[in-house]
PDB file of C-alpha atoms and ligand atoms in Angstrom:
ATOM      1  CA  UNK K  12      76.808 105.039  -3.877  1.00  0.00           C
ATOM      2  CA  UNK K  13      77.533 101.827  -2.040  1.00  0.00           C
ATOM      3  CA  UNK K  14      78.433 101.781   1.595  1.00  0.00           C
ATOM      4  CA  UNK K  15      81.754 100.599   2.987  1.00  0.00           C
ATOM      5  CA  UNK K  16      81.743  97.829   5.539  1.00  0.00           C
ATOM      6  CA  UNK K  17      84.785  96.596   7.420  1.00  0.00           C
ATOM      7  CA  UNK K  18      84.387  92.965   8.488  1.00  0.00           C
ATOM      8  CA  UNK K  19      86.754  91.760  11.185  1.00  0.00           C
ATOM      9  CA  UNK K  20      86.671  87.998  11.628  1.00  0.00           C
ATOM     10  CA  UNK K  21      89.428  85.421  11.992  1.00  0.00           C
ATOM     11  CA  UNK K  22      87.404  82.336  11.059  1.00  0.00           C
ATOM     12  CA  UNK K  23      88.048  81.980   7.307  1.00  0.00           C
ATOM     13  CA  UNK K  24      84.769  80.225   6.490  1.00  0.00           C
ATOM     14  CA  UNK K  25      82.599  82.740   8.309  1.00  0.00           C
ATOM     15  CA  UNK K  26      84.575  85.662   6.894  1.00  0.00           C
ATOM     16  CA  UNK K  27      84.066  84.298   3.405  1.00  0.00           C
ATOM     17  CA  UNK K  28      80.336  83.781   3.958  1.00  0.00           C
ATOM     18  CA  UNK K  29      79.855  87.275   5.363  1.00  0.00           C
ATOM     19  CA  UNK K  30      81.877  88.870   2.581  1.00  0.00           C
ATOM     20  CA  UNK K  31      80.007  86.941  -0.095  1.00  0.00           C
ATOM     21  CA  UNK K  32      76.593  87.907   1.241  1.00  0.00           C
ATOM     22  CA  UNK K  33      77.425  91.557   1.870  1.00  0.00           C
ATOM     23  CA  UNK K  34      78.978  91.926  -1.577  1.00  0.00           C
ATOM     24  CA  UNK K  35      75.819  90.468  -3.090  1.00  0.00           C
ATOM     25  CA  UNK K  36      73.900  93.277  -1.406  1.00  0.00           C
ATOM     26  CA  UNK K  37      76.191  95.703  -3.244  1.00  0.00           C
ATOM     27  CA  UNK K  38      78.151  96.781  -0.200  1.00  0.00           C
ATOM     28  CA  UNK K  39      81.857  97.485  -0.533  1.00  0.00           C
ATOM     29  CA  UNK K  40      83.472  94.986   1.808  1.00  0.00           C
ATOM     30  CA  UNK K  41      86.905  95.257   3.395  1.00  0.00           C
ATOM     31  CA  UNK K  42      88.229  92.531   5.624  1.00  0.00           C
ATOM     32  CA  UNK K  43      90.655  92.147   8.494  1.00  0.00           C
ATOM     33  CA  UNK K  44      91.529  88.977  10.379  1.00  0.00           C
ATOM     34  CA  UNK K  45      93.195  90.398  13.473  1.00  0.00           C
ATOM     35  CA  UNK K  46      92.580  93.302  15.848  1.00  0.00           C
ATOM     36  CA  UNK K  47      95.634  95.386  15.018  1.00  0.00           C
ATOM     37  CA  UNK K  48      94.896  95.374  11.297  1.00  0.00           C
ATOM     38  CA  UNK K  49      91.248  96.115  12.075  1.00  0.00           C
ATOM     39  CA  UNK K  50      92.131  99.322  13.936  1.00  0.00           C
ATOM     40  CA  UNK K  51      94.524 100.431  11.196  1.00  0.00           C
ATOM     41  CA  UNK K  52      91.988  99.787   8.456  1.00  0.00           C
ATOM     42  CA  UNK K  53      89.173 101.502  10.327  1.00  0.00           C
ATOM     43  CA  UNK K  54      91.319 104.619  10.756  1.00  0.00           C
ATOM     44  CA  UNK K  55      92.281 104.611   7.116  1.00  0.00           C
ATOM     45  CA  UNK K  56      88.970 103.689   5.504  1.00  0.00           C
ATOM     46  CA  UNK K  57      86.444 105.361   7.804  1.00  0.00           C
ATOM     47  CA  UNK K  58      83.904 102.663   6.964  1.00  0.00           C
ATOM     48  CA  UNK K  59      80.170 103.219   7.337  1.00  0.00           C
ATOM     49  CA  UNK K  60      79.896 100.130   9.525  1.00  0.00           C
ATOM     50  CA  UNK K  61      82.261  97.779  11.335  1.00  0.00           C
ATOM     51  CA  UNK K  62      81.343  94.139  11.891  1.00  0.00           C
ATOM     52  CA  UNK K  63      83.584  92.960  14.693  1.00  0.00           C
ATOM     53  CA  UNK K  64      84.257  89.483  16.044  1.00  0.00           C
ATOM     54  CA  UNK K  65      85.337  89.499  19.690  1.00  0.00           C
ATOM     55  CA  UNK K  66      87.895  86.718  19.901  1.00  0.00           C
ATOM     56  CA  UNK K  67      90.649  87.865  17.568  1.00  0.00           C
ATOM     57  CA  UNK K  68      94.401  87.414  17.384  1.00  0.00           C
ATOM     58  CA  UNK K  69      96.801  90.200  18.469  1.00  0.00           C
ATOM     59  CA  UNK K  70      94.170  92.563  19.869  1.00  0.00           C
ATOM     60  CA  UNK K  71      90.757  91.273  20.864  1.00  0.00           C
ATOM     61  CA  UNK K  72      87.461  92.776  19.789  1.00  0.00           C
ATOM     62  CA  UNK K  73      86.838  94.336  23.202  1.00  0.00           C
ATOM     63  CA  UNK K  74      90.009  96.376  22.886  1.00  0.00           C
ATOM     64  CA  UNK K  75      89.361  97.208  19.219  1.00  0.00           C
ATOM     65  CA  UNK K  76      85.881  98.433  20.083  1.00  0.00           C
ATOM     66  CA  UNK K  77      87.130 100.532  22.974  1.00  0.00           C
ATOM     67  CA  UNK K  78      89.840 102.158  20.858  1.00  0.00           C
ATOM     68  CA  UNK K  79      87.637 102.917  17.869  1.00  0.00           C
ATOM     69  CA  UNK K  80      84.866 104.284  20.069  1.00  0.00           C
ATOM     70  CA  UNK K  81      87.211 107.029  21.231  1.00  0.00           C
ATOM     71  CA  UNK K  82      87.878 108.048  17.676  1.00  0.00           C
ATOM     72  CA  UNK K  83      84.781 107.578  15.567  1.00  0.00           C
ATOM     73  CA  UNK K  84      81.054 107.221  15.764  1.00  0.00           C
ATOM     74  CA  UNK K  85      80.958 104.509  13.108  1.00  0.00           C
ATOM     75  CA  UNK K  86      78.441 101.901  14.244  1.00  0.00           C
ATOM     76  CA  UNK K  87      79.950  98.640  15.452  1.00  0.00           C
ATOM     77  CA  UNK K  88      78.062  95.370  15.143  1.00  0.00           C
ATOM     78  CA  UNK K  89      79.681  92.824  17.420  1.00  0.00           C
ATOM     79  CA  UNK K  90      79.744  89.094  16.751  1.00  0.00           C
ATOM     80  CA  UNK K  91      80.036  86.935  19.853  1.00  0.00           C
ATOM     81  CA  UNK K  92      80.585  83.212  20.152  1.00  0.00           C
ATOM     82  CA  UNK K  93      79.691  82.695  23.797  1.00  0.00           C
ATOM     83  CA  UNK K  94      77.085  83.853  26.239  1.00  0.00           C
ATOM     84  CA  UNK K  95      79.677  85.071  28.717  1.00  0.00           C
ATOM     85  CA  UNK K  96      80.978  87.370  25.994  1.00  0.00           C
ATOM     86  CA  UNK K  97      77.526  88.891  25.641  1.00  0.00           C
ATOM     87  CA  UNK K  98      77.557  89.597  29.365  1.00  0.00           C
ATOM     88  CA  UNK K  99      80.843  91.410  28.951  1.00  0.00           C
ATOM     89  CA  UNK K 100      79.590  93.366  25.952  1.00  0.00           C
ATOM     90  CA  UNK K 101      76.642  94.625  27.939  1.00  0.00           C
ATOM     91  CA  UNK K 102      78.420  94.851  31.282  1.00  0.00           C
ATOM     92  CA  UNK K 103      81.349  96.852  29.988  1.00  0.00           C
ATOM     93  CA  UNK K 104      79.140  99.203  28.034  1.00  0.00           C
ATOM     94  CA  UNK K 105      81.572  98.964  25.176  1.00  0.00           C
ATOM     95  CA  UNK K 106      79.610 101.354  23.074  1.00  0.00           C
ATOM     96  CA  UNK K 107      78.803  98.687  20.529  1.00  0.00           C
ATOM     97  CA  UNK K 108      75.696  99.572  18.581  1.00  0.00           C
ATOM     98  CA  UNK K 109      74.408  96.047  18.237  1.00  0.00           C
ATOM     99  CA  UNK K 110      75.577  92.489  18.775  1.00  0.00           C
ATOM    100  CA  UNK K 111      74.712  89.037  17.482  1.00  0.00           C
ATOM    101  CA  UNK K 112      75.651  85.694  18.931  1.00  0.00           C
ATOM    102  CA  UNK K 113      76.947  82.919  16.740  1.00  0.00           C
ATOM    103  CA  UNK K 114      75.505  81.052  15.038  1.00  0.00           C
ATOM    104  CA  UNK K 115      73.139  83.537  13.427  1.00  0.00           C
ATOM    105  CA  UNK K 116      71.086  83.453  10.259  1.00  0.00           C
ATOM    106  CA  UNK K 117      72.410  85.381   7.293  1.00  0.00           C
ATOM    107  CA  UNK K 118      69.019  86.972   6.848  1.00  0.00           C
ATOM    108  CA  UNK K 119      69.062  88.329  10.377  1.00  0.00           C
ATOM    109  CA  UNK K 120      72.632  89.510   9.951  1.00  0.00           C
ATOM    110  CA  UNK K 121      71.820  91.423   6.769  1.00  0.00           C
ATOM    111  CA  UNK K 122      68.780  92.980   8.435  1.00  0.00           C
ATOM    112  CA  UNK K 123      70.930  94.251  11.325  1.00  0.00           C
ATOM    113  CA  UNK K 124      73.528  95.603   8.906  1.00  0.00           C
ATOM    114  CA  UNK K 125      70.834  97.415   6.996  1.00  0.00           C
ATOM    115  CA  UNK K 126      69.370  98.880  10.186  1.00  0.00           C
ATOM    116  CA  UNK K 127      72.756 100.225  11.328  1.00  0.00           C
ATOM    117  CA  UNK K 128      73.489 101.744   7.945  1.00  0.00           C
ATOM    118  CA  UNK K 129      70.103 103.427   7.934  1.00  0.00           C
ATOM    119  CA  UNK K 130      71.024 104.929  11.276  1.00  0.00           C
ATOM    120  CA  UNK K 131      74.291 106.243   9.840  1.00  0.00           C
ATOM    121  CA  UNK K 132      72.438 107.828   6.953  1.00  0.00           C
ATOM    122  CA  UNK K 133      70.028 109.519   9.331  1.00  0.00           C
ATOM    123  CA  UNK K 134      72.858 110.942  11.428  1.00  0.00           C
ATOM    124  CA  UNK K 135      74.571 112.189   8.299  1.00  0.00           C
ATOM    125  CA  UNK K 136      71.429 113.785   6.938  1.00  0.00           C
ATOM    126  CA  UNK K 137      70.704 115.338  10.269  1.00  0.00           C
ATOM    127  CA  UNK K 138      74.180 116.830  10.373  1.00  0.00           C
ATOM    128  CA  UNK K 139      73.724 118.270   6.937  1.00  0.00           C
ATOM    129  CA  UNK K 140      70.454 119.871   7.847  1.00  0.00           C
ATOM    130  CA  UNK K 141      70.409 120.627  11.529  1.00  0.00           C
ATOM    131  CA  UNK K 142      66.716 121.402  11.433  1.00  0.00           C
ATOM    132  CA  UNK K 143      65.726 117.758  11.317  1.00  0.00           C
ATOM    133  CA  UNK K 144      64.801 116.499  14.762  1.00  0.00           C
ATOM    134  CA  UNK K 145      67.721 114.485  16.042  1.00  0.00           C
ATOM    135  CA  UNK K 146      67.059 110.994  17.337  1.00  0.00           C
ATOM    136  CA  UNK K 147      70.387 109.347  17.850  1.00  0.00           C
ATOM    137  CA  UNK K 148      73.129 109.522  20.428  1.00  0.00           C
ATOM    138  CA  UNK K 149      76.587 110.933  19.852  1.00  0.00           C
ATOM    139  CA  UNK K 150      79.367 109.307  21.849  1.00  0.00           C
ATOM    140  CA  UNK K 151      82.866 110.508  22.597  1.00  0.00           C
ATOM    141  CA  UNK K 152      84.485 107.993  24.913  1.00  0.00           C
ATOM    142  CA  UNK K 153      82.652 108.215  28.227  1.00  0.00           C
ATOM    143  CA  UNK K 154      80.685 111.277  27.111  1.00  0.00           C
ATOM    144  CA  UNK K 155      77.300 110.688  25.501  1.00  0.00           C
ATOM    145  CA  UNK K 156      74.931 113.243  24.024  1.00  0.00           C
ATOM    146  CA  UNK K 157      71.420 111.856  24.068  1.00  0.00           C
ATOM    147  CA  UNK K 158      69.881 114.023  21.377  1.00  0.00           C
ATOM    148  CA  UNK K 159      66.334 112.816  21.792  1.00  0.00           C
ATOM    149  CA  UNK K 160      66.304 113.647  25.510  1.00  0.00           C
ATOM    150  CA  UNK K 161      68.656 116.605  25.283  1.00  0.00           C
ATOM    151  CA  UNK K 162      70.694 114.960  27.980  1.00  0.00           C
ATOM    152  CA  UNK K 163      74.432 114.581  28.410  1.00  0.00           C
ATOM    153  CA  UNK K 164      75.859 111.560  30.192  1.00  0.00           C
ATOM    154  CA  UNK K 165      79.336 111.231  31.618  1.00  0.00           C
ATOM    155  CA  UNK K 166      80.195 107.642  32.513  1.00  0.00           C
ATOM    156  CA  UNK K 167      76.467 106.976  32.097  1.00  0.00           C
ATOM    157  CA  UNK K 168      75.549 109.520  34.774  1.00  0.00           C
ATOM    158  CA  UNK K 169      73.383 112.391  33.536  1.00  0.00           C
ATOM    159  CA  UNK K 170      74.987 115.822  33.885  1.00  0.00           C
ATOM    160  CA  UNK K 171      72.961 118.794  34.904  1.00  0.00           C
ATOM    161  CA  UNK K 172      73.450 121.243  32.056  1.00  0.00           C
ATOM    162  CA  UNK K 173      71.724 124.523  31.414  1.00  0.00           C
ATOM    163  CA  UNK K 174      69.901 124.590  28.061  1.00  0.00           C
ATOM    164  CA  UNK K 175      72.522 126.866  26.509  1.00  0.00           C
ATOM    165  CA  UNK K 176      75.336 124.681  27.801  1.00  0.00           C
ATOM    166  CA  UNK K 177      73.702 121.756  26.059  1.00  0.00           C
ATOM    167  CA  UNK K 178      73.201 123.719  22.841  1.00  0.00           C
ATOM    168  CA  UNK K 179      76.803 124.852  22.912  1.00  0.00           C
ATOM    169  CA  UNK K 180      78.138 121.354  23.514  1.00  0.00           C
ATOM    170  CA  UNK K 181      75.990 119.971  20.715  1.00  0.00           C
ATOM    171  CA  UNK K 182      77.165 122.652  18.319  1.00  0.00           C
ATOM    172  CA  UNK K 183      80.806 121.999  19.231  1.00  0.00           C
ATOM    173  CA  UNK K 184      80.339 118.240  18.987  1.00  0.00           C
ATOM    174  CA  UNK K 185      78.736 118.492  15.569  1.00  0.00           C
ATOM    175  CA  UNK K 186      81.745 120.401  14.333  1.00  0.00           C
ATOM    176  CA  UNK K 187      84.311 118.256  16.051  1.00  0.00           C
ATOM    177  CA  UNK K 188      87.863 118.991  14.948  1.00  0.00           C
ATOM    178  CA  UNK K 189      87.017 122.393  13.493  1.00  0.00           C
ATOM    179  CA  UNK K 190      88.122 125.693  14.935  1.00  0.00           C
ATOM    180  CA  UNK K 191      85.028 127.724  15.739  1.00  0.00           C
ATOM    181  CA  UNK K 192      85.267 131.436  16.395  1.00  0.00           C
ATOM    182  CA  UNK K 193      83.384 132.997  19.295  1.00  0.00           C
ATOM    183  CA  UNK K 194      81.408 135.035  16.777  1.00  0.00           C
ATOM    184  CA  UNK K 195      80.284 131.972  14.882  1.00  0.00           C
ATOM    185  CA  UNK K 196      79.374 130.173  18.099  1.00  0.00           C
ATOM    186  CA  UNK K 197      77.401 133.201  19.296  1.00  0.00           C
ATOM    187  CA  UNK K 198      75.554 133.428  16.039  1.00  0.00           C
ATOM    188  CA  UNK K 199      74.740 129.739  15.788  1.00  0.00           C
ATOM    189  CA  UNK K 200      74.053 128.921  19.435  1.00  0.00           C
ATOM    190  CA  UNK K 201      72.609 132.190  20.703  1.00  0.00           C
ATOM    191  CA  UNK K 202      71.461 133.616  17.404  1.00  0.00           C
ATOM    192  CA  UNK K 203      73.413 136.837  17.892  1.00  0.00           C
ATOM    193  CA  UNK K 204      75.429 138.208  15.058  1.00  0.00           C
ATOM    194  CA  UNK K 205      77.530 140.689  16.959  1.00  0.00           C
ATOM    195  CA  UNK K 206      80.895 140.043  18.528  1.00  0.00           C
ATOM    196  CA  UNK K 207      80.448 142.217  21.619  1.00  0.00           C
ATOM    197  CA  UNK K 208      78.935 139.389  23.596  1.00  0.00           C
ATOM    198  CA  UNK K 209      81.652 136.871  22.971  1.00  0.00           C
ATOM    199  CA  UNK K 210      82.435 136.668  26.686  1.00  0.00           C
ATOM    200  CA  UNK K 211      79.157 134.788  26.971  1.00  0.00           C
ATOM    201  CA  UNK K 212      80.782 132.027  24.970  1.00  0.00           C
ATOM    202  CA  UNK K 213      83.849 131.963  27.216  1.00  0.00           C
ATOM    203  CA  UNK K 214      81.728 131.740  30.340  1.00  0.00           C
ATOM    204  CA  UNK K 215      79.663 128.884  28.977  1.00  0.00           C
ATOM    205  CA  UNK K 216      82.765 127.056  27.783  1.00  0.00           C
ATOM    206  CA  UNK K 217      84.195 127.384  31.300  1.00  0.00           C
ATOM    207  CA  UNK K 218      81.013 125.968  32.821  1.00  0.00           C
ATOM    208  CA  UNK K 219      80.992 123.097  30.347  1.00  0.00           C
ATOM    209  CA  UNK K 220      84.615 122.283  31.044  1.00  0.00           C
ATOM    210  CA  UNK K 221      83.893 122.069  34.742  1.00  0.00           C
ATOM    211  CA  UNK K 222      81.329 119.409  33.952  1.00  0.00           C
ATOM    212  CA  UNK K 223      82.898 117.341  31.198  1.00  0.00           C
ATOM    213  CA  UNK K 224      86.661 117.725  31.595  1.00  0.00           C
ATOM    214  CA  UNK K 225      88.687 115.494  33.879  1.00  0.00           C
ATOM    215  CA  UNK K 226      90.819 118.524  34.713  1.00  0.00           C
ATOM    216  CA  UNK K 227      89.011 121.752  33.748  1.00  0.00           C
ATOM    217  CA  UNK K 228      92.296 123.665  34.030  1.00  0.00           C
ATOM    218  CA  UNK K 229      93.867 121.386  31.413  1.00  0.00           C
ATOM    219  CA  UNK K 230      90.981 120.841  29.013  1.00  0.00           C
ATOM    220  CA  UNK K 231      91.363 118.122  26.406  1.00  0.00           C
ATOM    221  CA  UNK K 232      87.802 118.013  25.100  1.00  0.00           C
ATOM    222  CA  UNK K 233      87.095 121.688  24.468  1.00  0.00           C
ATOM    223  CA  UNK K 234      90.415 123.163  23.483  1.00  0.00           C
ATOM    224  CA  UNK K 235      91.184 126.881  23.255  1.00  0.00           C
ATOM    225  CA  UNK K 236      92.763 127.853  19.962  1.00  0.00           C
ATOM    226  CA  UNK K 237      94.699 131.011  20.744  1.00  0.00           C
ATOM    227  CA  UNK K 238      93.539 134.017  18.789  1.00  0.00           C
ATOM    228  CA  UNK K 239      90.884 131.984  16.999  1.00  0.00           C
ATOM    229  CA  UNK K 240      88.291 130.330  19.194  1.00  0.00           C
ATOM    230  CA  UNK K 241      87.532 126.834  20.348  1.00  0.00           C
ATOM    231  CA  UNK K 242      87.836 123.356  18.995  1.00  0.00           C
ATOM    232  CA  UNK K 243      85.998 120.281  20.226  1.00  0.00           C
ATOM    233  CA  UNK K 244      88.251 117.226  20.288  1.00  0.00           C
ATOM    234  CA  UNK K 245      85.808 114.599  21.437  1.00  0.00           C
TER     235      UNK K 245
HETATM  236 CA1  LIG W 760      87.146  84.632  16.465  1.00  0.00          CA
END
């Protein structure tokens, strides 16, 4: 099974070189030459990795990165042409997973691609078997779950969460987009298989919302699904 890579680059020669070399490594390569197309393709293809140039027509790489970061955890390898761009990449905490400044060697580029894809595989495996010790971070916009440290950051500031609040958030985050019943949450987070204690879930959800929602009364991250349970939106 070959991995899908979306390469976003508006310089034809570089795009061709990158595509040629990635294809030779048996990756499936998709290309975009402007920011708007890049966002559309990323949403449609859900690639395993996005290689993203910063200076792009229509929508620049900064904006593309910011938008995609809200929606997916696909690693983003940024290509920069100037040192002041690197400063912005770091300074803005774009959520890019790695960056390289031009010009770079193809060997180095392929090594970075390989490293990011290995990371993706690990995350995927870890999701499939939750027993494996997690090492990587999960990001949803300004919310970061640091799995190795069991820490949650909001706008890069660590939140003070009780252990069960953390466990609950992690469980919700790992099943983002799915409706989870209180019973299932109880069973998986607390290890109880009875429904009598489902208020415990509600209380912890309320506490979490107070910490991670902009407006806890109008939650957008942990949504209540009437008559069913909760759904984590990201
Ligand atoms: Ca460019």
